[in-house]
Short mmCIF file of C-alpha atoms and ligand atoms in Angstrom, two decimals:
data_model
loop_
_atom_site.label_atom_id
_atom_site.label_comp_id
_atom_site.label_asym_id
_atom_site.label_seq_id
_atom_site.Cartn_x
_atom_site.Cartn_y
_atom_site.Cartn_z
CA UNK A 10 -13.23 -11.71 -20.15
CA UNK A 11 -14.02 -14.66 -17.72
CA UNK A 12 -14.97 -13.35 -14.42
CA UNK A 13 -13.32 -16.20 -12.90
CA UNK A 14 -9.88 -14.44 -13.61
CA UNK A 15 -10.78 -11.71 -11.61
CA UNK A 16 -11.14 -13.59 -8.79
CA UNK A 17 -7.66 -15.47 -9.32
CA UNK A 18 -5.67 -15.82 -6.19
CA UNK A 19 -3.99 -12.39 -5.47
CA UNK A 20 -1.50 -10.71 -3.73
CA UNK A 21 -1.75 -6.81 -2.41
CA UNK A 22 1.17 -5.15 -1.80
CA UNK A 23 0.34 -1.42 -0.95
CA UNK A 24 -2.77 -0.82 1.23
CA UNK A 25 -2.06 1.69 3.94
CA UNK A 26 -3.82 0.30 6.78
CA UNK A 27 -4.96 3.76 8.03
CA UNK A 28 -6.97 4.34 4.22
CA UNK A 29 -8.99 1.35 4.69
CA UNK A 30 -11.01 2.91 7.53
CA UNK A 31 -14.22 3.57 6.08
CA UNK A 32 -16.56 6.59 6.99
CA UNK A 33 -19.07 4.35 8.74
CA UNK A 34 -16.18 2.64 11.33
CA UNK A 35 -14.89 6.27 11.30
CA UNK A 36 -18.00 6.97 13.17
CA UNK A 37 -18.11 4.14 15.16
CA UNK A 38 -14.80 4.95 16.55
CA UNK A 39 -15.53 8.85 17.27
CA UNK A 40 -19.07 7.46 19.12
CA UNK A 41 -16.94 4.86 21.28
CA UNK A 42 -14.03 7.26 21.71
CA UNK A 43 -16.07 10.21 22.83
CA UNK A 44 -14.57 12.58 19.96
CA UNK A 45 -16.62 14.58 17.59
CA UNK A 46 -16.43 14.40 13.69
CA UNK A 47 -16.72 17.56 11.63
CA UNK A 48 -19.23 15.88 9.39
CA UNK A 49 -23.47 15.04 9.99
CA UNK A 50 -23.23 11.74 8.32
CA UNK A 51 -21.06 8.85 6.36
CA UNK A 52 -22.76 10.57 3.16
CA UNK A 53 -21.27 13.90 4.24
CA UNK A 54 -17.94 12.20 4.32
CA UNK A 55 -18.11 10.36 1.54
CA UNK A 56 -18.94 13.22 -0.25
CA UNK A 57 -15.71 15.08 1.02
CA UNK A 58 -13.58 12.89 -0.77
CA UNK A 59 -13.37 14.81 -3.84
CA UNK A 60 -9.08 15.03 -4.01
CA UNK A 61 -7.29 17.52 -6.53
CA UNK A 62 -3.59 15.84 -5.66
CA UNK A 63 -2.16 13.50 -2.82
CA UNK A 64 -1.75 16.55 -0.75
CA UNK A 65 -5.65 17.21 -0.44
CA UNK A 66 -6.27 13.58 -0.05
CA UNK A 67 -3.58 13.45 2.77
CA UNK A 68 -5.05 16.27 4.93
CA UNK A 69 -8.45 14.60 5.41
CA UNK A 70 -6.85 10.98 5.93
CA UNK A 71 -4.48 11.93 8.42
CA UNK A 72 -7.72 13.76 9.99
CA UNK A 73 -9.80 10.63 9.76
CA UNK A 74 -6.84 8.55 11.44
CA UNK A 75 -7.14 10.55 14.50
CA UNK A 76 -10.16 8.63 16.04
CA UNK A 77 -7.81 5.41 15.95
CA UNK A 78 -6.98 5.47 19.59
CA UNK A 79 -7.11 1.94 21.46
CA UNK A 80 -5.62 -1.28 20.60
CA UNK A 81 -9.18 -2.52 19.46
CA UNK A 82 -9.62 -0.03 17.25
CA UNK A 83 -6.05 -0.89 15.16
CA UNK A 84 -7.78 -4.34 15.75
CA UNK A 85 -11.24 -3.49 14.14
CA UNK A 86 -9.90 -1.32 11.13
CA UNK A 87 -7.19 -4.43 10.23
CA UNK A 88 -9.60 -7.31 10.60
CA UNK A 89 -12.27 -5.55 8.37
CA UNK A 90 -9.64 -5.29 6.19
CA UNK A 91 -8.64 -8.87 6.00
CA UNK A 92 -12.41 -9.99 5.74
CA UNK A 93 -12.20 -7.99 2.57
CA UNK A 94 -9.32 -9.76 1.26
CA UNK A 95 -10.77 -13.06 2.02
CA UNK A 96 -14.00 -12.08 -0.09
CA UNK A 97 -11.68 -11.05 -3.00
CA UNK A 98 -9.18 -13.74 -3.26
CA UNK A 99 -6.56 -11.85 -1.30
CA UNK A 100 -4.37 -14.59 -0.06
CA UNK A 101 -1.50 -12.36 1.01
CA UNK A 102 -1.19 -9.01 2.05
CA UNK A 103 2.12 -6.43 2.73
CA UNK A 104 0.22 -3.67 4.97
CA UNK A 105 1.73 -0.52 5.02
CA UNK A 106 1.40 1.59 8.66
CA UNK A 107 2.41 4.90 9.92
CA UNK A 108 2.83 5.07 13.39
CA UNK A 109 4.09 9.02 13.51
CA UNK A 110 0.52 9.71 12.74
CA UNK A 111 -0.46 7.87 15.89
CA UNK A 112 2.71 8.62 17.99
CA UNK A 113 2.87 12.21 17.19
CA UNK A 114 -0.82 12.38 19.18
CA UNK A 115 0.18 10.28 21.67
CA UNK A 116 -1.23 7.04 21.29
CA UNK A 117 1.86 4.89 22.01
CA UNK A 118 3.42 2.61 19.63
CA UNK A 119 2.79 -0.91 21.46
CA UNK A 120 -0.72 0.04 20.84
CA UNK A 121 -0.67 0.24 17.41
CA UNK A 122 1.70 -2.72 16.44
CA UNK A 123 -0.65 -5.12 19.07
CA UNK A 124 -3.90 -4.42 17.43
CA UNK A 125 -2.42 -4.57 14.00
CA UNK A 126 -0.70 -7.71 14.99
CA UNK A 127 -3.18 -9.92 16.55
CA UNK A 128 -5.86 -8.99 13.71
CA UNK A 129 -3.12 -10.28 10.96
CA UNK A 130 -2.68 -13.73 13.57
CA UNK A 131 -6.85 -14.33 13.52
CA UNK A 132 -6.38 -13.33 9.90
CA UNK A 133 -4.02 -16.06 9.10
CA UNK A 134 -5.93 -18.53 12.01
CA UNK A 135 -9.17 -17.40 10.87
CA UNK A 136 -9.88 -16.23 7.09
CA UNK A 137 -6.28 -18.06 5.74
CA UNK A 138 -4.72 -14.71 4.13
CA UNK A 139 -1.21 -14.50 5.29
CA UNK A 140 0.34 -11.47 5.68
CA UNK A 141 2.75 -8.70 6.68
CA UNK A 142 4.02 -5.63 7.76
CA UNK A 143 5.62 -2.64 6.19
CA UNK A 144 6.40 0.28 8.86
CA UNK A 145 6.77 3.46 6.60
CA UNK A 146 7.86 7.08 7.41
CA UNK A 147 6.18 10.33 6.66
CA UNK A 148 8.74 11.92 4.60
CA UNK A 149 6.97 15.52 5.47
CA UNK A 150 8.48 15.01 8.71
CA UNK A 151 12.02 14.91 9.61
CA UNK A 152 14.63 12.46 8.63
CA UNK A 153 15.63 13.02 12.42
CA UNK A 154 11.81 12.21 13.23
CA UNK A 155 12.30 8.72 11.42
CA UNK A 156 15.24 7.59 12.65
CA UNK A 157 14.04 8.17 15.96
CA UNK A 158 10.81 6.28 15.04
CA UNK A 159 13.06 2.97 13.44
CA UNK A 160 15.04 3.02 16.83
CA UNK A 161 11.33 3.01 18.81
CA UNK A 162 10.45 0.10 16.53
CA UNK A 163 13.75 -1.75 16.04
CA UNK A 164 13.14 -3.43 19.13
CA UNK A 165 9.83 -5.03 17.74
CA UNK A 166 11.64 -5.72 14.24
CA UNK A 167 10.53 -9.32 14.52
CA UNK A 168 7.29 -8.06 13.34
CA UNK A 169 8.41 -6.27 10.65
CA UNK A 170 9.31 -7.52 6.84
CA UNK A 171 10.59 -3.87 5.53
CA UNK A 172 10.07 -0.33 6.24
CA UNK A 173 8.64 2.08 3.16
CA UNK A 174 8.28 5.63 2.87
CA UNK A 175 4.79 7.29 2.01
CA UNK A 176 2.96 10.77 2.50
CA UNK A 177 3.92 14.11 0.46
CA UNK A 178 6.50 13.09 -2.35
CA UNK A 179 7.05 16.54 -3.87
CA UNK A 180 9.81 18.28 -1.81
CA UNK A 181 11.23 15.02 0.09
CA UNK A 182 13.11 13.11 -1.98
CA UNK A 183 14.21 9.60 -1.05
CA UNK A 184 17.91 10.80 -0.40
CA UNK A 185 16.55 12.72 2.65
CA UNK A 186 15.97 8.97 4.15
CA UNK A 187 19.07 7.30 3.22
CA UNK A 188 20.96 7.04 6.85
CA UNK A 189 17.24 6.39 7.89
CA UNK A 190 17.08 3.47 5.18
CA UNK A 191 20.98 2.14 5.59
CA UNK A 192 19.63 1.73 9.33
CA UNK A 193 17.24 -0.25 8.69
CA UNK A 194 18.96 -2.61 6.39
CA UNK A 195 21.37 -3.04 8.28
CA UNK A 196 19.19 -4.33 10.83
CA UNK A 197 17.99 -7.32 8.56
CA UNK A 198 14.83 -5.11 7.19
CA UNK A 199 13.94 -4.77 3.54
CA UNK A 200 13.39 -1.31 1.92
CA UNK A 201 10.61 -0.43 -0.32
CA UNK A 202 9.46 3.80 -1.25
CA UNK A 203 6.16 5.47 -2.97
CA UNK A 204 8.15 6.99 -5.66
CA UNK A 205 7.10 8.36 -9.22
CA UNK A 206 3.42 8.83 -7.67
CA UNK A 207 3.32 12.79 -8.67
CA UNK A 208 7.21 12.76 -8.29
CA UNK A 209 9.64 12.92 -10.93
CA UNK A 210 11.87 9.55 -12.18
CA UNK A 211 14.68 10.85 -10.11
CA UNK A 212 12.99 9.88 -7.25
CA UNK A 213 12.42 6.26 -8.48
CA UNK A 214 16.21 6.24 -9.54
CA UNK A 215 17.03 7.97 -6.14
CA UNK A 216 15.18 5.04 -4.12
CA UNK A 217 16.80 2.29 -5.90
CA UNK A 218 20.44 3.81 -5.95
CA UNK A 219 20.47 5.26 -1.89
CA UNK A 220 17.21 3.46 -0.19
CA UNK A 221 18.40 0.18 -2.24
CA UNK A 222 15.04 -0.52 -2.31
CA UNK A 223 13.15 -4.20 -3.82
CA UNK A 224 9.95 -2.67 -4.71
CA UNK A 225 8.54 0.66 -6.37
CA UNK A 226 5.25 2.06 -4.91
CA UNK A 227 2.98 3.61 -7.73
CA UNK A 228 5.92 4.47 -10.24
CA UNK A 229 3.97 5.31 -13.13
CA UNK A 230 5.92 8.11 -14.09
CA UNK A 231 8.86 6.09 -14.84
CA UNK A 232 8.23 5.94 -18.53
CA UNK A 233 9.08 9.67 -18.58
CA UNK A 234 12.52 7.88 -18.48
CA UNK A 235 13.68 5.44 -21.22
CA UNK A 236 16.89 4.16 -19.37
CA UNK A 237 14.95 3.92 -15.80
CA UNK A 238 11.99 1.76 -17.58
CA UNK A 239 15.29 -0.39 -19.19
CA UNK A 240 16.51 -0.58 -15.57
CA UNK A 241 13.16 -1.67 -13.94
CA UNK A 242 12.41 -4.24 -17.07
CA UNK A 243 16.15 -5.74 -16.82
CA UNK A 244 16.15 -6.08 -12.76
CA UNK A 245 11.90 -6.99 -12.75
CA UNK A 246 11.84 -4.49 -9.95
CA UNK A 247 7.89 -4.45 -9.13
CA UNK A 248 5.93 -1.72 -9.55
CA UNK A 249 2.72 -1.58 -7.25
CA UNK A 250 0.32 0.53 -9.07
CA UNK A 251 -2.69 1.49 -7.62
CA UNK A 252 -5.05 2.42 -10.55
CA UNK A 253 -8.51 4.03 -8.58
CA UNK A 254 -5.78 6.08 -6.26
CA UNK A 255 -4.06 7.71 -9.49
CA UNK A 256 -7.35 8.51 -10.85
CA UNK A 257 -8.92 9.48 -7.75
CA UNK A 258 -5.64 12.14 -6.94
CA UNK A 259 -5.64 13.13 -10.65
CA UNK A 260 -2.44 11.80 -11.93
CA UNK A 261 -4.70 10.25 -14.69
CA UNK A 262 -7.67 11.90 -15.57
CA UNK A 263 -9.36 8.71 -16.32
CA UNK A 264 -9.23 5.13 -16.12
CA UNK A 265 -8.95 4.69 -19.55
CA UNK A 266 -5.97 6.72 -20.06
CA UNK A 267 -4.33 4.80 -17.32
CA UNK A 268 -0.74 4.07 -18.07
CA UNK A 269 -0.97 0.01 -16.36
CA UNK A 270 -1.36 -1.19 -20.00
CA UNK A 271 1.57 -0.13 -21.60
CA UNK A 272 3.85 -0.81 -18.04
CA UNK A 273 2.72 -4.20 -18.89
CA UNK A 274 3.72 -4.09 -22.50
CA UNK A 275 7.10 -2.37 -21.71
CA UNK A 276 8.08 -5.85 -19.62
CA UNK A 277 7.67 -4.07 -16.32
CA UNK A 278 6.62 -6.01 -13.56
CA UNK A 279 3.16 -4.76 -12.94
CA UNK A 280 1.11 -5.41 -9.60
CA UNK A 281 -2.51 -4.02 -9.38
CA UNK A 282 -3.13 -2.30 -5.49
CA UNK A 283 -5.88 -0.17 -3.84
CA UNK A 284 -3.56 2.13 -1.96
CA UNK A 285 -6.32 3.54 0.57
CA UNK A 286 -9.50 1.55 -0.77
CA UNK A 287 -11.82 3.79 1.80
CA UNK A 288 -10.88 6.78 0.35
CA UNK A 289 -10.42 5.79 -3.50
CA UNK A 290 -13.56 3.81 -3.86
CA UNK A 291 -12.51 0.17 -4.01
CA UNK A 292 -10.54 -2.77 -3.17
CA UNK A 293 -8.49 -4.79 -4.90
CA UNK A 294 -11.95 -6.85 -6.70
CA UNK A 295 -13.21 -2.66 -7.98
CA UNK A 296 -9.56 -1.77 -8.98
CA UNK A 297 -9.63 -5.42 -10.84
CA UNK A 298 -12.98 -4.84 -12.57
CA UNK A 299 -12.08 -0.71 -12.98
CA UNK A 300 -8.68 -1.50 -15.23
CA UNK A 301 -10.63 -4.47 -17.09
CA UNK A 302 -13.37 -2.62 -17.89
CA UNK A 303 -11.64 0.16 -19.42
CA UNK A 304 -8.11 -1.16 -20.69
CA UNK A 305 -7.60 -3.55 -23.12
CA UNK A 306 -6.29 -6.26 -20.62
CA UNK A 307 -5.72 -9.83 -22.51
CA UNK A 308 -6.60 -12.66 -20.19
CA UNK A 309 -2.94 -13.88 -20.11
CA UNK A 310 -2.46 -10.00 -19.00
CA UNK A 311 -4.46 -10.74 -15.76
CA UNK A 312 -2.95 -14.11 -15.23
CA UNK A 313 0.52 -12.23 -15.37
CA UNK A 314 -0.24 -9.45 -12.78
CA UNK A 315 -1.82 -12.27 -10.28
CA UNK A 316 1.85 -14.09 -11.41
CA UNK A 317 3.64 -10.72 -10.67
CA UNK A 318 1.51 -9.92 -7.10
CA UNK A 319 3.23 -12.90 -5.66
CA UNK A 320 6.35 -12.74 -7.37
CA UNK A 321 7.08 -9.13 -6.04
CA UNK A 322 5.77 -10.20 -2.23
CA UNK A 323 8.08 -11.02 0.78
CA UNK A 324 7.56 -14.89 0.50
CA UNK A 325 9.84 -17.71 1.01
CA UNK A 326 10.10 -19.38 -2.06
CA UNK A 327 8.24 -22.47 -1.13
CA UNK A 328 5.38 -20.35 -0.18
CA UNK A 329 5.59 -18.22 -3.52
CA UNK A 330 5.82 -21.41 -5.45
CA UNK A 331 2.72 -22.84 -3.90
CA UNK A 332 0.61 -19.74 -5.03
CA UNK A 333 1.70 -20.04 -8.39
CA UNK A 334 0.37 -23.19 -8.80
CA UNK A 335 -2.93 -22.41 -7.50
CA UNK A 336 -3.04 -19.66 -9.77
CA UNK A 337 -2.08 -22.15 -12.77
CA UNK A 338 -4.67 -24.44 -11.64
CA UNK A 339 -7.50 -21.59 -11.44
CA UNK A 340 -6.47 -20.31 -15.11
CA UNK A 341 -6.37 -23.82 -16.21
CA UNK A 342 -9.96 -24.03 -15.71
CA UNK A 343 -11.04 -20.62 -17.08
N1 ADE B 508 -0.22 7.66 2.32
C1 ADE B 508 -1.38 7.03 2.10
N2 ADE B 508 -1.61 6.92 0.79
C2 ADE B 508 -0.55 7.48 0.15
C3 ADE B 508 -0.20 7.67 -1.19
N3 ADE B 508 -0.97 7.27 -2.20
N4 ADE B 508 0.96 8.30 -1.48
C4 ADE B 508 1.73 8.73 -0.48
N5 ADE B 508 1.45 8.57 0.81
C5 ADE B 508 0.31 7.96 1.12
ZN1 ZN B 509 0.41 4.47 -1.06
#
C-alpha cells in the first residue's frame, strides 16, 4: 500500500469539536481559567480513557468540556484542530458542536459560535481547509430543551450548514426529535443523526423516515438489516464511520473485526472519521493507517472513501468537483 494514498486529499465529516480537546490544552485551560482538574497529570488523564460503551466515554468528555469557558478557548481547541487537518490532508471539515453542554453551565451561546467561527475563517485564510458547522442536540436532554436551543441559534443560522443529533443513543430514538428536526428544515437547515452507533437499525430507518436526514453518523449496525443496507446502497446515503471510536467504546472488539470492509463491499457509501480524536487516540491520518493496517483495504478502496468523503460533504458542486480532481490527479501518480 503506497503511503501516498493515505495522505490523499480528504474530507471529515464527524469530529465533535468538544473531543478534540486534548489532555494537555485541557490543562492549559483549567490553569488560565482558575478551575481545578481531578487528575495530577496529562498521563493520569490519558490513562482514564479506558471506555466500556459511549455512555462511560460521555461522562468524562462532557467533564473535560467544562473548562471551555471564553471565546479564546472555543478559539484555541478549533484552530488546533484545523492545524491537524492541514498536516493530514484534511481539506474540508463538517464540525459537529454542542452548545447545551456549554449553555446548560452558563457560558452563553455567542461565545461559543464566535470562537468556533473565527478559528474556521483563519482556518480557511490561513491553513486553506474549508469548512463547516453542524449544531447537534443532546438527545439525553429534552426534545423541549432542543427546540428551545434551535430557536436560540436560528437567529445565527447563517452559520450553520445542518443540525445533527449526538450523545446517549440507547433510550432516545430519533422520533423524539422530529418537530425539533421539521424545525429546522424548514428553516433552510440540513439534517444529519448518530444512529446505529450501539443503537438498533430502527433508529437509522427512524432518522431517514422522520429527521429526513442526508447523512448517517457511525451506522455500522445497519447490516443487521438486509432491506435498510438495500435502502442506504440504492439512495448512496453516507455513512460516517469512525473506526478508532467503535473500537475504543467496544462496539468492535478489534480493528480487525471492524465491519468498514464489508460496508464497502455491500456498495454503501463509506466515509472514514475520528469522531473525538482526543479521546479515541487519533485523527483522521491514525484512523487511515489503523483500518489499512488491519483490513484488507485495496488501493482503489482508499481512493473510493477519499471519493465518498467529498461526495457525502455539504459542497456546492463546483467545489466538490474540484476535489475530485485533485484526488484523481494524486492517485494518478501513486
Ligand atoms: N458525542 C461525542 N461523541 C459521540 C459519539 N460517538 N456518539 C454519540 N455522541 C457523541
Ligand atoms: Zn460522533
Amino acid at each position: 500500500m503506497s503511503s501516498s494514498l493515505l495522505t490523499l486529499p480528504k474530507a471529515e465529516l464527524h469530529i465533535h469539536i468538544e473531543g478534540s480537546l486534548e489532555p494537555e490544552m485541557m490543562f492549559a485551560l483549567a490553569q488560565r481559567n482558575g478551575l481545578s482538574l481531578p487528575y495530577d497529570s496529562v498521563e493520569a488523564v490519558r490513562a482514564a480513557y479506558q471506555f466500556e460503551n459511549l455512555q462511560s466515554f460521555l461522562d468524562l468528555y462532557y467533564a473535560g468540556a467544562q473548562v471551555l469557558q471564553t471565546e479564546q478557548d472555543f478559539y484555541d481547541l478549533t484552530w488546533a484542530y484545523l492545524q491537524k487537518c492541514a498536516a493530514q490532508s484534511v481539506r474540508h471539515t463538517e464540525i459537529f458542536f454542542d452548545p447545551q453542554t456549554h449553555t446548560d453551565r452558563g457560558i452563553p451561546f455567542p461565545v461559543v459560535l464566535n470562537g468556533i467561527t473565527q478559528a474556521l475563517r483563519d482556518g480557511r485564510e490561513r491553513l486553506g481547509v474549508s469548512s463547516g458547522l453542524i449544531l447537534c442536540f443532546l438527545r439525553h436532554l429534552s426534545a423541549e430543551a432542543a427546540m428551545a436551543t434551535l430557536e436560540a441559534a436560528l437567529p445565527y443560522g447563517d452559520h450553520f450548514l445542518a443540525v445533527g443529533l449526538d450523545s446517549s443513543e440507547m433510550g432516545h430514538p430519533p422520533a423524539k426529535f422530529q418537530a425539533v428536526f421539521d424545525r429546522a428544515r424548514a428553516e433552510g437547515l440540513l439534517t444529519v443523526a448518530h444512529a446505529g452507533e450501539e443503537g438498533p437499525p430502527e433508529y437509522i430507518w427512524e432518522a431517514l423516515r422522520l429527521l429526513k436526514v442526508s447523512r448517517i453518523d457511525h451506522g455500522v449496525r445497519c447490516v443487521e438489516d438486509p432491506a435498510l443496507v438495500d435502502f442506504l446502497v440504492e439512495h448512496q446515503i453516507p455513512l460516517t464511520v469512525c473506526p478508532l471510536s467503535n473500537v475504543k467504546l467496544c462496539v468492535f472488539d478489534q480493528i480487525a473485526h471492524h465491519n468498514l470492509k464489508h460496508l464497502l463491499d455491500l456498495g454503501l457509501c463509506v466515509t472514514v472519521n475520528s469522531d473525538d480524536p482526543a479521546y479515541f487516540g487519533g485523527y483522521m491520518a491514525e484512523n487511515m493507517a489503523a483500518i489499512t493496517n488491519a483490513l484488507p483495504l485495496t488501493s482503489q478502496d482508499l481512493v473510493t472513501l477519499a471519493q465518498n468523503s467529498f461526495k457525502a460533504a455539504f459542497l456546492s458542486d463546483d467545489q466538490r468537483q474540484g476535489f475530485l480532481e485533485e484526488i484523481a490527479q494524486a492517485a494518478a501518480v501513486t
